[in-house]
């Protein structure tokens, strides 16, 4: 229970509405006319209001839509180790290609790498020599993930491994989209009779959001390449995350981050499910894997360590979802689940174990001796109905509790769903909801009557989708806002999915849309920023008059700032009706002094409830930014 003795300095009224006429003036009372009026009573009296947990609103990161590979992870080279084509040579090296005259160069994969976990390397035979070579030479080129965003004034570090027969004289070059402009180039020469690591820092003289990396020779040569990485030096907190995308997640002020999936964790087949041990340690030694649910290869630059690091960097508690021996297609019988349990225990030890432990030691070697603040793990994703889930779950639960008694365990079984009745022990249970706008708005009452004892609901995925949402509509955001107001009575929640690279949209809608150089938030993204203030705030009683509550939802919080001694009272109101409704807000019991001011923030868009933001109009759905307070 929060005790609020400080004066309320600022009243923030957040209005989410499809009507541009909703609310006028800070008391929102209609001056007259035909518009309906609703009444909202906010009771701030007393000083024992329930405290909303600081983990109430968070985010869910899944490796879907190239959220990480080609997204949040700032690596610019795609298929950096030539492993994406599989372990049988010769293999496909997409999206690598040859550059220069194709008659002047021959390429083929060979399993001869110096890296034990990913044996494929690329042999390049340049067959032209001097004057017989095309201008710029012949070699290989990588366009990254639909173009590399190369910016003048920034620095980019190229790391690669090579081996050659005799001396080589190579040019490593960042080239513009039309392949005529050199944005940056350097020479790499020498005799590399054994595998050798080379590093180059580029300082481009021009910008191009659609650039490529090329490695060429103008001399006859045979050279092998492997593990070619190009990263901007300017990444979020220096930890390898694309700065603009990481900042957008941080701006949501998430209390937690659930990762790395979703279906990504399960795999269509177990053989393709993510296995955390293959995503840690030196990046050159990570084999990468094909995510067969979302159908793309990931080099696993963003592995388990990077997820924990990202959580720490944005001030969110990590929630690790691990595979429980069940995929979309195959399952491990409970009698043989032991190795999967050990893998999960090792993953927890990797996060929180002492540096003297095997996996805590690896974490320390990777740069983080201090344990990460892992408090929650989820046993699988959406697997409750599967044949072996319940049996496997119990074994995971008891094993985790016996070794890590403080770790909270999240079950996939919805404890409120009569079709999957369960008494199994759990700290939280997953609740996923993708639905229509009207159903989402209706669900604001879903948790009003569930028991307050026993496992708590974790709404780990929610979104309005399909025809009400398109690629992210105002209508969807309004319904979700109503749903979240219902959740403020102590349920954890995360929108899904978080990211989409617009070049490979596997799932819509998504909160943050991006390409190689741009990013924008959907109305659902901006709606969530209104709720970040609720984490750790005091929840007030906010009551709408009966007639209004069918189309309106409202909530009120007081957020205190111990540094200033001030408190901020925020009233959020959402109107999902077709018509404008004026609202009169009656606040009682607030300790208001002479410094009191009020402010209104609106999210609306005149006329079109299906309005979406786009790359060209990233703030089309009007956020009334002059008044925008987060
Ligand atoms: O968020 C997209 C997918 O929806 C997730 O992978 C899965 O958990 C759910 O079905």
Coordinates of C-alpha atoms and ligand atoms in Angstrom, one line a residue:
X1 CA 0.0 0.0 0.0
X2 CA 1.4 3.4 -1.0
X3 CA 1.3 6.3 1.4
X4 CA 0.9 9.7 -0.3
X5 CA 1.5 12.6 1.9
X6 CA 3.1 14.8 -0.7
X7 CA 1.1 17.6 -2.5
X8 CA -0.1 16.9 -5.9
X9 CA 1.7 19.2 -8.3
X10 CA 0.4 18.1 -11.6
X11 CA -2.8 16.7 -12.9
X12 CA -2.3 14.9 -16.1
X13 CA -5.4 13.8 -18.0
X14 CA -4.7 11.4 -20.8
X15 CA -7.5 11.1 -23.3
X16 CA -7.5 8.3 -25.8
X17 CA -10.3 8.6 -28.3
X18 CA -11.5 8.2 -31.8
X19 CA -13.2 11.5 -31.6
X20 CA -11.2 14.8 -32.1
X21 CA -13.9 16.6 -30.1
X22 CA -13.5 14.5 -26.9
X23 CA -12.9 16.7 -24.0
X24 CA -12.4 20.5 -23.9
X25 CA -10.6 22.3 -21.1
X26 CA -9.0 20.5 -18.3
X27 CA -12.2 19.8 -16.4
X28 CA -13.6 18.3 -19.6
X29 CA -17.1 19.5 -18.9
X30 CA -19.3 20.2 -21.9
X31 CA -20.1 23.8 -22.4
X32 CA -23.5 22.7 -23.6
X33 CA -25.1 21.4 -26.7
X34 CA -26.0 17.8 -27.7
X35 CA -22.8 16.0 -26.7
X36 CA -23.3 13.4 -24.0
X37 CA -21.6 13.9 -20.7
X38 CA -20.1 11.3 -18.6
X39 CA -19.0 11.6 -14.9
X40 CA -15.9 10.2 -13.5
X41 CA -15.3 10.2 -9.7
X42 CA -11.7 9.9 -8.6
X43 CA -11.1 9.3 -4.9
X44 CA -7.7 10.3 -3.7
X45 CA -8.6 10.5 -0.1
X46 CA -6.7 8.6 2.6
X47 CA -3.1 7.5 2.2
X48 CA -3.4 3.7 1.8
X49 CA -3.9 3.2 -2.0
X50 CA -2.8 -0.1 -3.5
X51 CA 0.6 0.1 -5.1
X52 CA 0.9 -1.1 -8.7
X53 CA 3.9 -3.4 -8.9
X54 CA 6.9 -1.8 -10.7
X55 CA 6.8 -4.8 -13.0
X56 CA 3.2 -4.3 -14.2
X57 CA 3.9 -3.2 -17.7
X58 CA 6.8 -4.6 -19.7
X59 CA 7.7 -5.8 -23.1
X60 CA 7.9 -9.1 -24.9
X61 CA 10.8 -9.5 -27.4
X62 CA 10.6 -12.4 -29.8
X63 CA 12.9 -13.2 -32.6
X64 CA 10.2 -12.8 -35.2
X65 CA 10.0 -10.4 -38.1
X66 CA 13.8 -10.0 -37.9
X67 CA 13.3 -8.3 -34.5
X68 CA 16.9 -9.2 -33.5
X69 CA 18.8 -10.5 -36.5
X70 CA 18.4 -7.5 -38.8
X71 CA 16.9 -5.4 -36.1
X72 CA 17.8 -4.7 -32.5
X73 CA 21.1 -6.5 -32.9
X74 CA 23.2 -4.0 -34.8
X75 CA 25.2 -6.5 -36.8
X76 CA 25.1 -5.4 -40.5
X77 CA 26.4 -8.6 -42.2
X78 CA 23.8 -11.3 -42.7
X79 CA 25.0 -14.9 -42.7
X80 CA 28.3 -13.8 -41.4
X81 CA 29.7 -17.3 -41.0
X82 CA 28.3 -18.9 -44.2
X83 CA 26.4 -21.3 -42.1
X84 CA 22.8 -20.4 -43.2
X85 CA 22.9 -22.8 -46.1
X86 CA 23.4 -25.8 -43.8
X87 CA 26.3 -28.1 -43.0
X88 CA 26.7 -29.9 -46.4
X89 CA 29.1 -28.3 -48.9
X90 CA 28.7 -26.8 -51.4
X91 CA 25.9 -24.8 -50.0
X92 CA 23.8 -21.7 -50.6
X93 CA 25.5 -18.5 -49.2
X94 CA 22.5 -16.1 -49.5
X95 CA 22.5 -13.1 -49.3
X96 CA 26.2 -13.1 -50.2
X97 CA 26.9 -12.7 -53.9
X98 CA 29.8 -12.3 -56.2
X99 CA 30.8 -8.8 -57.4
X100 CA 32.8 -7.8 -60.5
X101 CA 32.6 -9.9 -63.6
X102 CA 31.1 -13.3 -62.6
X103 CA 33.6 -15.0 -65.0
X104 CA 36.4 -13.5 -62.9
X105 CA 35.5 -15.1 -59.6
X106 CA 34.4 -18.5 -58.3
X107 CA 33.0 -19.2 -54.8
X108 CA 32.1 -22.3 -52.9
X109 CA 31.6 -23.3 -49.3
X110 CA 34.0 -25.8 -47.7
X111 CA 33.8 -27.2 -44.1
X112 CA 37.3 -26.0 -43.3
X113 CA 36.8 -23.2 -40.8
X114 CA 39.0 -22.8 -37.8
X115 CA 35.8 -22.5 -35.7
X116 CA 34.8 -25.9 -34.3
X117 CA 31.1 -25.1 -33.9
X118 CA 30.6 -23.7 -37.4
X119 CA 32.8 -25.4 -39.9
X120 CA 31.6 -23.7 -43.1
X121 CA 34.0 -21.2 -44.7
X122 CA 33.9 -19.6 -48.1
X123 CA 36.6 -20.3 -50.7
X124 CA 37.0 -17.5 -53.2
X125 CA 39.0 -17.9 -56.4
X126 CA 39.7 -14.7 -58.1
X127 CA 40.8 -15.7 -61.6
X128 CA 41.4 -12.3 -63.2
X129 CA 44.7 -10.5 -62.8
X130 CA 45.6 -6.8 -63.1
X131 CA 44.3 -5.4 -66.4
X132 CA 42.0 -8.4 -66.9
X133 CA 40.1 -7.6 -63.7
X134 CA 36.9 -5.5 -63.8
X135 CA 37.3 -2.0 -62.3
X136 CA 37.2 -2.4 -58.5
X137 CA 38.3 -6.0 -58.8
X138 CA 36.3 -9.2 -58.3
X139 CA 35.1 -10.8 -55.0
X140 CA 32.2 -11.1 -52.7
X141 CA 29.5 -8.7 -51.5
X142 CA 26.9 -8.7 -48.7
X143 CA 23.9 -6.4 -48.6
X144 CA 23.1 -7.1 -45.0
X145 CA 19.4 -7.1 -44.1
X146 CA 17.9 -5.3 -47.0
X147 CA 20.7 -2.7 -47.1
X148 CA 23.2 -1.6 -44.5
X149 CA 22.7 1.8 -43.0
X150 CA 26.1 3.5 -43.4
X151 CA 26.2 7.1 -42.0
X152 CA 28.9 9.7 -42.6
X153 CA 30.4 10.8 -39.3
X154 CA 30.0 7.4 -37.6
X155 CA 32.5 4.5 -37.4
X156 CA 32.1 0.9 -38.3
X157 CA 34.2 -2.0 -37.3
X158 CA 34.9 -4.8 -39.7
X159 CA 36.2 -8.1 -38.2
X160 CA 36.9 -11.0 -40.4
X161 CA 39.0 -14.2 -40.6
X162 CA 40.9 -15.2 -43.7
X163 CA 43.5 -17.7 -45.0
X164 CA 45.2 -17.7 -48.4
X165 CA 47.5 -19.5 -50.8
X166 CA 50.3 -17.0 -51.1
X167 CA 50.1 -13.3 -50.6
X168 CA 46.9 -11.4 -51.2
X169 CA 46.1 -7.7 -51.8
X170 CA 42.4 -7.2 -50.9
X171 CA 40.2 -4.2 -50.8
X172 CA 37.4 -4.1 -48.2
X173 CA 34.9 -1.5 -49.2
X174 CA 31.5 -0.1 -48.2
X175 CA 29.6 0.6 -51.4
X176 CA 26.5 2.6 -52.0
X177 CA 23.2 1.2 -53.4
X178 CA 24.1 1.7 -57.0
X179 CA 27.5 0.1 -56.4
X180 CA 29.4 3.0 -58.1
X181 CA 30.0 5.0 -55.0
X182 CA 32.6 4.1 -52.4
X183 CA 31.6 5.2 -49.0
X184 CA 34.7 3.9 -47.3
X185 CA 37.6 1.6 -48.4
X186 CA 40.8 0.1 -47.0
X187 CA 43.4 -2.3 -48.2
X188 CA 44.2 -5.6 -46.5
X189 CA 47.4 -7.3 -47.7
X190 CA 49.7 -10.0 -46.7
X191 CA 50.2 -13.8 -46.8
X192 CA 47.7 -15.6 -44.6
X193 CA 48.9 -19.1 -44.7
X194 CA 47.0 -19.9 -41.5
X195 CA 43.6 -18.6 -40.4
X196 CA 44.2 -14.9 -39.4
X197 CA 41.8 -12.4 -37.8
X198 CA 41.8 -8.9 -39.3
X199 CA 40.1 -5.8 -38.1
X200 CA 39.4 -2.6 -40.0
X201 CA 37.6 0.6 -38.8
X202 CA 35.7 2.5 -41.5
X203 CA 34.9 6.2 -41.3
X204 CA 32.6 6.7 -44.3
X205 CA 32.8 9.9 -46.3
X206 CA 29.1 9.6 -47.5
X207 CA 25.9 8.2 -46.1
X208 CA 23.7 5.5 -47.7
X209 CA 21.0 3.6 -45.9
X210 CA 21.2 0.9 -48.6
X211 CA 24.9 0.1 -48.6
X212 CA 26.8 -3.2 -49.0
X213 CA 30.1 -4.6 -47.8
X214 CA 32.4 -5.9 -50.5
X215 CA 35.8 -7.7 -50.4
X216 CA 37.6 -7.7 -53.7
X217 CA 40.9 -8.4 -55.3
X218 CA 42.4 -7.2 -58.6
X219 CA 45.0 -10.0 -58.6
X220 CA 44.6 -13.7 -59.2
X221 CA 44.3 -15.3 -55.8
X222 CA 42.8 -18.0 -53.7
X223 CA 41.4 -17.0 -50.3
X224 CA 39.1 -18.4 -47.7
X225 CA 36.9 -16.2 -45.5
X226 CA 34.9 -16.9 -42.4
X227 CA 33.0 -15.0 -39.6
X228 CA 32.8 -11.6 -41.3
X229 CA 31.2 -9.0 -39.0
X230 CA 30.5 -5.3 -39.5
X231 CA 29.1 -3.4 -36.5
X232 CA 28.6 0.3 -35.9
X233 CA 30.7 1.5 -33.0
X234 CA 27.9 3.7 -31.8
X235 CA 25.5 1.2 -30.2
X236 CA 23.1 1.5 -27.3
X237 CA 25.2 1.7 -24.1
X238 CA 28.1 0.2 -26.2
X239 CA 26.6 -3.3 -26.0
X240 CA 25.8 -3.9 -29.7
X241 CA 22.1 -2.9 -29.8
X242 CA 20.9 -0.7 -32.6
X243 CA 20.6 2.7 -30.8
X244 CA 17.4 4.0 -32.2
X245 CA 15.5 0.8 -31.7
X246 CA 16.9 0.2 -28.2
X247 CA 15.9 3.7 -27.2
X248 CA 12.3 3.2 -28.4
X249 CA 12.1 0.1 -26.1
X250 CA 13.7 2.0 -23.2
X251 CA 11.2 4.9 -23.7
X252 CA 8.4 2.5 -22.8
X253 CA 10.1 2.2 -19.4
X254 CA 9.3 -1.5 -19.3
X255 CA 9.3 -3.1 -15.8
X256 CA 10.3 -6.4 -17.4
X257 CA 11.4 -7.9 -20.7
X258 CA 10.2 -11.4 -21.7
X259 CA 12.4 -13.2 -24.3
X260 CA 13.4 -14.7 -26.7
X261 CA 9.9 -16.0 -27.8
X262 CA 7.1 -17.1 -28.4
X263 CA 7.0 -19.8 -30.9
X264 CA 10.7 -19.1 -31.6
X265 CA 11.5 -20.9 -28.4
X266 CA 9.4 -23.9 -29.3
X267 CA 10.5 -24.4 -33.0
X268 CA 8.3 -26.1 -35.5
X269 CA 10.6 -29.1 -34.7
X270 CA 12.7 -29.5 -31.6
X271 CA 15.8 -29.8 -33.7
X272 CA 15.3 -26.2 -34.8
X273 CA 14.3 -24.8 -31.4
X274 CA 16.7 -22.2 -29.9
X275 CA 19.2 -23.9 -27.6
X276 CA 20.8 -21.2 -25.3
X277 CA 24.2 -22.8 -25.0
X278 CA 24.8 -22.4 -28.7
X279 CA 24.1 -18.6 -28.4
X280 CA 26.7 -17.8 -25.8
X281 CA 30.5 -17.4 -25.7
X282 CA 32.6 -15.8 -28.4
X283 CA 30.3 -14.7 -31.3
X284 CA 32.6 -16.4 -33.9
X285 CA 32.0 -19.7 -32.3
X286 CA 28.2 -19.6 -32.3
X287 CA 26.7 -21.9 -34.9
X288 CA 23.6 -19.8 -35.5
X289 CA 20.3 -21.6 -36.3
X290 CA 17.3 -21.7 -38.6
X291 CA 14.2 -20.6 -36.8
X292 CA 11.7 -22.8 -38.5
X293 CA 8.5 -21.2 -37.2
X294 CA 9.3 -17.7 -38.6
X295 CA 11.5 -19.2 -41.3
X296 CA 14.7 -17.4 -41.2
X297 CA 18.3 -17.9 -40.2
X298 CA 19.8 -16.1 -37.2
X299 CA 23.5 -15.8 -36.6
X300 CA 22.6 -15.6 -32.8
X301 CA 24.7 -12.5 -32.3
X302 CA 21.9 -11.6 -29.9
X303 CA 22.2 -14.6 -27.6
X304 CA 21.2 -15.3 -24.0
X305 CA 24.0 -13.0 -22.6
X306 CA 22.9 -10.1 -24.8
X307 CA 19.3 -10.5 -23.8
X308 CA 20.2 -10.3 -20.1
X309 CA 22.5 -7.4 -20.9
X310 CA 19.8 -5.6 -22.8
X311 CA 17.3 -6.1 -19.9
X312 CA 19.9 -4.5 -17.5
X313 CA 20.6 -1.7 -19.9
X314 CA 16.9 -0.6 -20.2
X315 CA 16.3 -1.2 -16.5
X316 CA 13.9 -4.1 -17.0
X317 CA 13.8 -7.4 -15.2
X318 CA 14.6 -10.3 -17.5
X319 CA 12.0 -13.0 -18.0
X320 CA 13.6 -16.0 -19.7
X321 CA 11.4 -18.4 -21.6
X322 CA 13.1 -21.7 -22.3
X323 CA 12.2 -24.7 -24.3
X324 CA 10.6 -27.5 -22.2
X325 CA 11.2 -30.3 -24.6
X326 CA 8.2 -29.5 -26.7
X327 CA 8.0 -28.0 -30.2
X328 CA 5.0 -27.4 -32.5
X329 CA 5.4 -30.9 -33.9
X330 CA 7.4 -33.2 -31.6
X331 CA 7.7 -33.7 -27.8
X332 CA 10.1 -35.3 -25.4
X333 CA 8.4 -37.7 -23.1
X334 CA 8.4 -36.8 -19.4
X335 CA 10.4 -39.9 -18.6
X336 CA 13.3 -38.6 -20.6
X337 CA 13.1 -34.9 -20.0
X338 CA 16.2 -34.8 -17.7
X339 CA 18.7 -33.2 -20.2
X340 CA 16.2 -30.4 -20.9
X341 CA 15.9 -29.7 -17.2
X342 CA 19.6 -29.6 -16.8
X343 CA 19.8 -27.2 -19.7
X344 CA 17.3 -24.9 -18.0
X345 CA 19.1 -25.1 -14.6
X346 CA 22.4 -24.3 -16.4
X347 CA 20.7 -21.3 -18.1
X348 CA 19.6 -20.0 -14.7
X349 CA 23.1 -20.5 -13.3
X350 CA 24.5 -18.7 -16.3
X351 CA 22.4 -15.6 -15.2
X352 CA 22.7 -15.8 -11.4
X353 CA 25.4 -18.3 -10.5
X354 CA 28.7 -17.3 -8.8
X355 CA 31.7 -16.8 -11.0
X356 CA 33.1 -20.0 -9.5
X357 CA 30.3 -22.0 -11.1
X358 CA 30.6 -23.4 -14.6
X359 CA 28.0 -21.2 -16.2
X360 CA 28.4 -18.2 -13.9
X361 CA 32.1 -18.4 -14.9
X362 CA 31.2 -18.2 -18.6
X363 CA 29.0 -15.1 -17.9
X364 CA 32.0 -13.5 -16.1
X365 CA 34.3 -14.4 -18.9
X366 CA 31.9 -12.7 -21.3
X367 CA 32.1 -9.5 -19.3
X368 CA 29.5 -9.6 -16.5
X369 CA 30.9 -11.1 -13.3
X370 CA 28.0 -9.7 -11.3
X371 CA 24.9 -11.9 -11.6
X372 CA 22.1 -10.6 -13.7
X373 CA 18.8 -9.9 -11.9
X374 CA 16.9 -13.0 -13.1
X375 CA 13.8 -13.6 -11.0
X376 CA 11.4 -15.2 -13.4
X377 CA 11.5 -18.0 -15.9
X378 CA 8.8 -19.5 -18.1
X379 CA 8.5 -23.2 -18.8
X380 CA 7.8 -23.1 -22.5
X381 CA 5.4 -21.1 -24.6
X382 CA 1.7 -21.9 -25.3
X383 CA 2.3 -25.6 -24.7
X384 CA -0.3 -26.3 -22.0
X385 CA -2.5 -28.5 -24.2
X386 CA 0.4 -30.6 -25.5
X387 CA 0.6 -34.3 -24.4
X388 CA 3.7 -34.0 -22.2
X389 CA 3.5 -30.5 -21.0
X390 CA 2.0 -31.1 -17.6
X391 CA 4.3 -33.9 -16.8
X392 CA 7.4 -32.0 -18.0
X393 CA 6.3 -28.8 -16.3
X394 CA 6.1 -30.4 -12.8
X395 CA 9.6 -31.8 -13.2
X396 CA 11.0 -28.4 -14.3
X397 CA 9.1 -26.7 -11.5
X398 CA 10.4 -28.9 -8.7
X399 CA 14.0 -29.0 -10.1
X400 CA 14.1 -25.2 -10.4
X401 CA 12.6 -24.6 -6.9
X402 CA 15.1 -27.1 -5.3
X403 CA 18.1 -25.4 -6.8
X404 CA 16.9 -21.8 -7.1
X405 CA 14.1 -21.4 -4.6
X406 CA 13.7 -17.6 -5.2
X407 CA 13.1 -18.0 -9.0
X408 CA 9.5 -17.5 -9.9
X409 CA 8.2 -20.1 -12.3
X410 CA 5.6 -19.3 -15.0
X411 CA 3.3 -22.0 -16.3
X412 CA 1.7 -22.1 -19.8
X413 CA -1.6 -23.2 -18.4
X414 CA -4.3 -20.6 -17.9
X415 CA -5.5 -21.2 -14.4
X416 CA -8.8 -19.4 -15.2
X417 CA -9.6 -21.6 -18.2
X418 CA -12.1 -24.3 -17.3
X419 CA -10.9 -26.4 -20.3
X420 CA -7.5 -26.8 -18.7
X421 CA -8.2 -27.2 -15.0
X422 CA -5.0 -27.4 -13.0
X423 CA -3.8 -27.4 -9.4
X424 CA -0.1 -27.6 -10.3
X425 CA 2.1 -25.2 -8.4
X426 CA 3.1 -22.1 -10.2
X427 CA 4.0 -18.5 -9.3
X428 CA 2.4 -17.0 -12.5
X429 CA 0.6 -18.3 -15.5
X430 CA 0.7 -17.1 -19.1
X431 CA -2.4 -15.6 -20.6
X432 CA -2.2 -14.7 -24.4
X433 CA -4.9 -12.8 -26.2
X434 CA -5.0 -11.8 -29.9
X435 CA -8.5 -10.7 -30.6
X436 CA -10.9 -8.1 -32.1
X437 CA -11.2 -4.6 -30.7
X438 CA -14.6 -5.1 -29.1
X439 CA -13.5 -8.3 -27.4
X440 CA -10.2 -6.7 -26.2
X441 CA -12.2 -3.8 -24.7
X442 CA -14.6 -6.3 -23.1
X443 CA -11.7 -8.2 -21.5
X444 CA -10.9 -5.2 -19.3
X445 CA -13.0 -7.0 -16.7
X446 CA -11.5 -10.5 -17.3
X447 CA -9.4 -10.5 -14.2
X448 CA -11.8 -8.6 -11.8
X449 CA -13.0 -11.8 -10.3
X450 CA -10.1 -14.2 -10.5
X451 CA -8.8 -15.4 -7.1
X452 CA -6.2 -13.2 -5.5
X453 CA -4.5 -16.2 -4.0
X454 CA -2.6 -18.8 -6.0
X455 CA -0.7 -18.2 -9.3
X456 CA -1.1 -14.7 -10.7
X457 CA -1.9 -14.0 -14.3
X458 CA 0.8 -12.8 -16.6
X459 CA -0.6 -11.4 -19.8
X460 CA 2.6 -12.1 -21.6
X461 CA 1.2 -11.5 -25.1
X462 CA -1.8 -9.3 -26.1
X463 CA -2.8 -7.3 -29.2
X464 CA -5.9 -6.4 -31.2
X465 CA -5.2 -8.0 -34.6
X466 CA -6.6 -8.7 -38.1
X467 CA -9.3 -6.4 -39.6
X468 CA -9.5 -4.1 -36.5
X469 CA -5.8 -3.6 -36.5
X470 CA -4.3 -3.7 -40.0
X471 CA -0.6 -2.8 -39.5
X472 CA -1.4 -1.0 -36.2
X473 CA -4.6 1.2 -36.0
X474 CA -5.9 3.8 -33.6
X475 CA -8.9 1.5 -33.1
X476 CA -6.6 -1.3 -31.8
X477 CA -4.8 1.0 -29.5
X478 CA -8.0 2.3 -27.9
X479 CA -9.3 -1.1 -27.2
X480 CA -6.0 -2.2 -25.8
X481 CA -5.9 0.9 -23.6
X482 CA -9.2 -0.2 -22.1
X483 CA -7.9 -3.7 -21.5
X484 CA -4.7 -2.3 -19.8
X485 CA -6.8 -0.2 -17.5
X486 CA -8.4 -3.4 -16.2
X487 CA -5.0 -4.9 -15.7
X488 CA -3.8 -2.1 -13.5
X489 CA -5.2 -4.0 -10.6
X490 CA -2.0 -5.9 -10.5
X491 CA -1.5 -8.0 -13.6
X492 CA 1.7 -8.1 -15.6
X493 CA 1.3 -7.4 -19.3
X494 CA 3.3 -7.1 -22.5
X495 CA 2.1 -6.3 -26.0
X496 CA 3.2 -8.6 -28.9
X497 CA 5.0 -8.6 -31.1
X498 CA 7.3 -5.8 -30.3
X499 CA 9.2 -5.3 -33.6
X500 CA 8.9 -5.8 -37.3
X501 CA 11.4 -5.2 -40.0
X502 CA 9.1 -4.0 -42.7
X503 CA 11.1 -6.0 -45.3
X504 CA 10.0 -9.3 -43.8
X505 CA 6.7 -9.0 -42.1
X506 CA 5.8 -12.4 -40.6
X507 CA 3.2 -11.1 -38.2
X508 CA 1.0 -8.0 -38.0
X509 CA 0.5 -5.7 -36.2
X510 CA 3.7 -4.9 -34.3
X511 CA 4.5 -2.1 -31.9
X512 CA 7.7 -0.8 -33.6
X513 CA 8.1 -0.8 -37.4
X514 CA 11.6 -0.3 -38.8
X515 CA 13.8 -0.8 -41.8
X516 CA 17.6 -0.3 -42.1
X517 CA 17.5 3.3 -41.0
X518 CA 14.0 4.4 -40.0
X519 CA 11.6 3.4 -37.2
X520 CA 8.2 4.5 -36.0
X521 CA 5.8 3.4 -33.3
X522 CA 2.2 2.3 -34.0
X523 CA -0.6 3.9 -32.0
X524 CA -0.4 0.8 -29.8
X525 CA 3.3 1.7 -29.1
X526 CA 2.3 5.3 -28.1
X527 CA -0.6 4.1 -26.1
X528 CA 1.8 2.0 -24.0
X529 CA 3.9 5.0 -23.1
X530 CA 0.9 6.3 -21.2
X531 CA 0.9 3.2 -19.1
X532 CA 4.6 3.2 -18.2
X533 CA 3.9 5.7 -15.4
X534 CA 1.7 3.1 -13.7
X535 CA 4.6 0.9 -12.8
X536 CA 5.1 1.5 -9.0
X537 CA 2.3 4.1 -8.8
X538 CA -0.6 4.2 -6.4
X539 CA -3.9 3.1 -7.9
X540 CA -6.9 5.3 -7.0
X541 CA -10.5 4.4 -7.1
X542 CA -11.9 5.8 -10.4
X543 CA -15.6 5.2 -11.0
X544 CA -17.5 6.0 -14.1
X545 CA -21.2 6.6 -13.9
X546 CA -23.0 3.4 -15.0
X547 CA -24.4 4.7 -18.3
X548 CA -21.0 5.6 -19.6
X549 CA -19.0 2.5 -18.7
X550 CA -20.1 0.6 -21.8
X551 CA -17.9 2.7 -24.1
X552 CA -15.6 4.4 -21.6
X553 CA -12.8 3.1 -19.4
X554 CA -10.9 5.1 -16.9
X555 CA -8.2 4.8 -14.3
X556 CA -6.4 7.1 -12.0
X557 CA -3.0 6.9 -10.4
X558 CA -0.7 9.0 -8.2
X559 CA 3.0 8.8 -8.9
X560 CA 5.4 10.2 -6.4
X561 CA 8.8 11.6 -7.0
X562 CA 10.8 11.3 -3.8
X563 CA 13.5 13.5 -5.3
X564 CA 11.2 16.5 -5.5
X565 CA 8.6 15.5 -2.9
X566 CA 6.0 16.1 -5.6
X567 CA 3.2 13.8 -6.7
X568 CA 1.5 13.6 -10.0
X569 CA -2.1 12.5 -10.4
X570 CA -2.8 11.0 -13.8
X571 CA -6.3 10.2 -15.0
X572 CA -6.6 8.1 -18.1
X573 CA -9.8 7.9 -20.1
X574 CA -10.5 6.0 -23.2
X575 CA -13.6 6.4 -25.4
X576 CA -14.3 3.6 -27.9
X577 CA -17.7 5.0 -28.9
X578 CA -18.3 6.4 -32.4
X579 CA -19.5 9.7 -30.9
X580 CA -17.7 12.3 -28.8
X581 CA -18.5 12.2 -25.0
X582 CA -17.6 15.1 -22.7
X583 CA -16.4 14.1 -19.4
X584 CA -16.6 15.7 -16.0
X585 CA -14.0 14.6 -13.6
X586 CA -14.6 15.0 -9.9
X587 CA -11.5 14.5 -7.8
X588 CA -11.9 14.3 -4.0
X589 CA -9.4 14.0 -1.3
X590 CA -6.3 15.3 -3.2
X591 CA -3.8 17.3 -1.3
X592 CA -3.6 20.2 -3.8
X593 CA -1.4 23.2 -3.1
X594 CA -0.9 26.6 -4.8
X595 CA 1.7 25.2 -7.3
X596 CA -0.9 22.8 -8.8
X597 CA -1.1 22.8 -12.6
X598 CA -3.0 20.5 -14.9
X599 CA -2.2 19.2 -18.4
X600 CA -4.0 17.2 -21.0
X601 CA -2.5 14.7 -23.3
X602 CA -4.6 13.4 -26.2
X603 CA -4.2 10.5 -28.5
X604 CA -6.8 10.8 -31.3
X605 CA -7.1 11.2 -35.0
X606 CA -9.9 13.1 -36.6
X607 CA -12.3 11.0 -38.5
X608 CA -10.6 7.7 -39.2
X609 CA -10.4 5.2 -36.5
X610 CA -8.4 2.9 -38.7
X611 CA -5.6 5.5 -39.1
X612 CA -2.1 4.1 -38.9
X613 CA 1.3 5.7 -38.6
X614 CA 3.8 5.0 -41.5
X615 CA 7.4 5.6 -42.4
X616 CA 6.2 8.7 -44.3
X617 CA 3.8 9.8 -41.6
X618 CA 5.3 8.4 -38.4
X619 CA 3.1 10.6 -36.1
X620 CA 0.0 10.7 -38.2
X621 CA -2.2 9.6 -35.3
X622 CA -2.0 12.8 -33.4
X623 CA -0.4 12.5 -30.0
X624 CA -0.9 16.2 -29.2
X625 CA 2.9 16.3 -28.6
X626 CA 3.0 19.9 -27.3
X627 CA 1.2 18.6 -24.3
X628 CA 2.8 15.2 -24.3
X629 CA 4.0 14.1 -20.9
X630 CA 5.6 10.8 -20.2
Ligands
LIG1 O1 3.5 -13.0 -31.0 C1 3.5 -13.9 -32.0 C2 3.2 -15.3 -31.6 O2 1.9 -15.4 -31.1 C3 4.1 -15.9 -30.6 O3 5.2 -16.4 -31.1 C4 3.3 -16.9 -29.9 O4 3.6 -17.1 -28.6 C5 1.9 -16.5 -30.2 O5 1.1 -17.5 -30.7

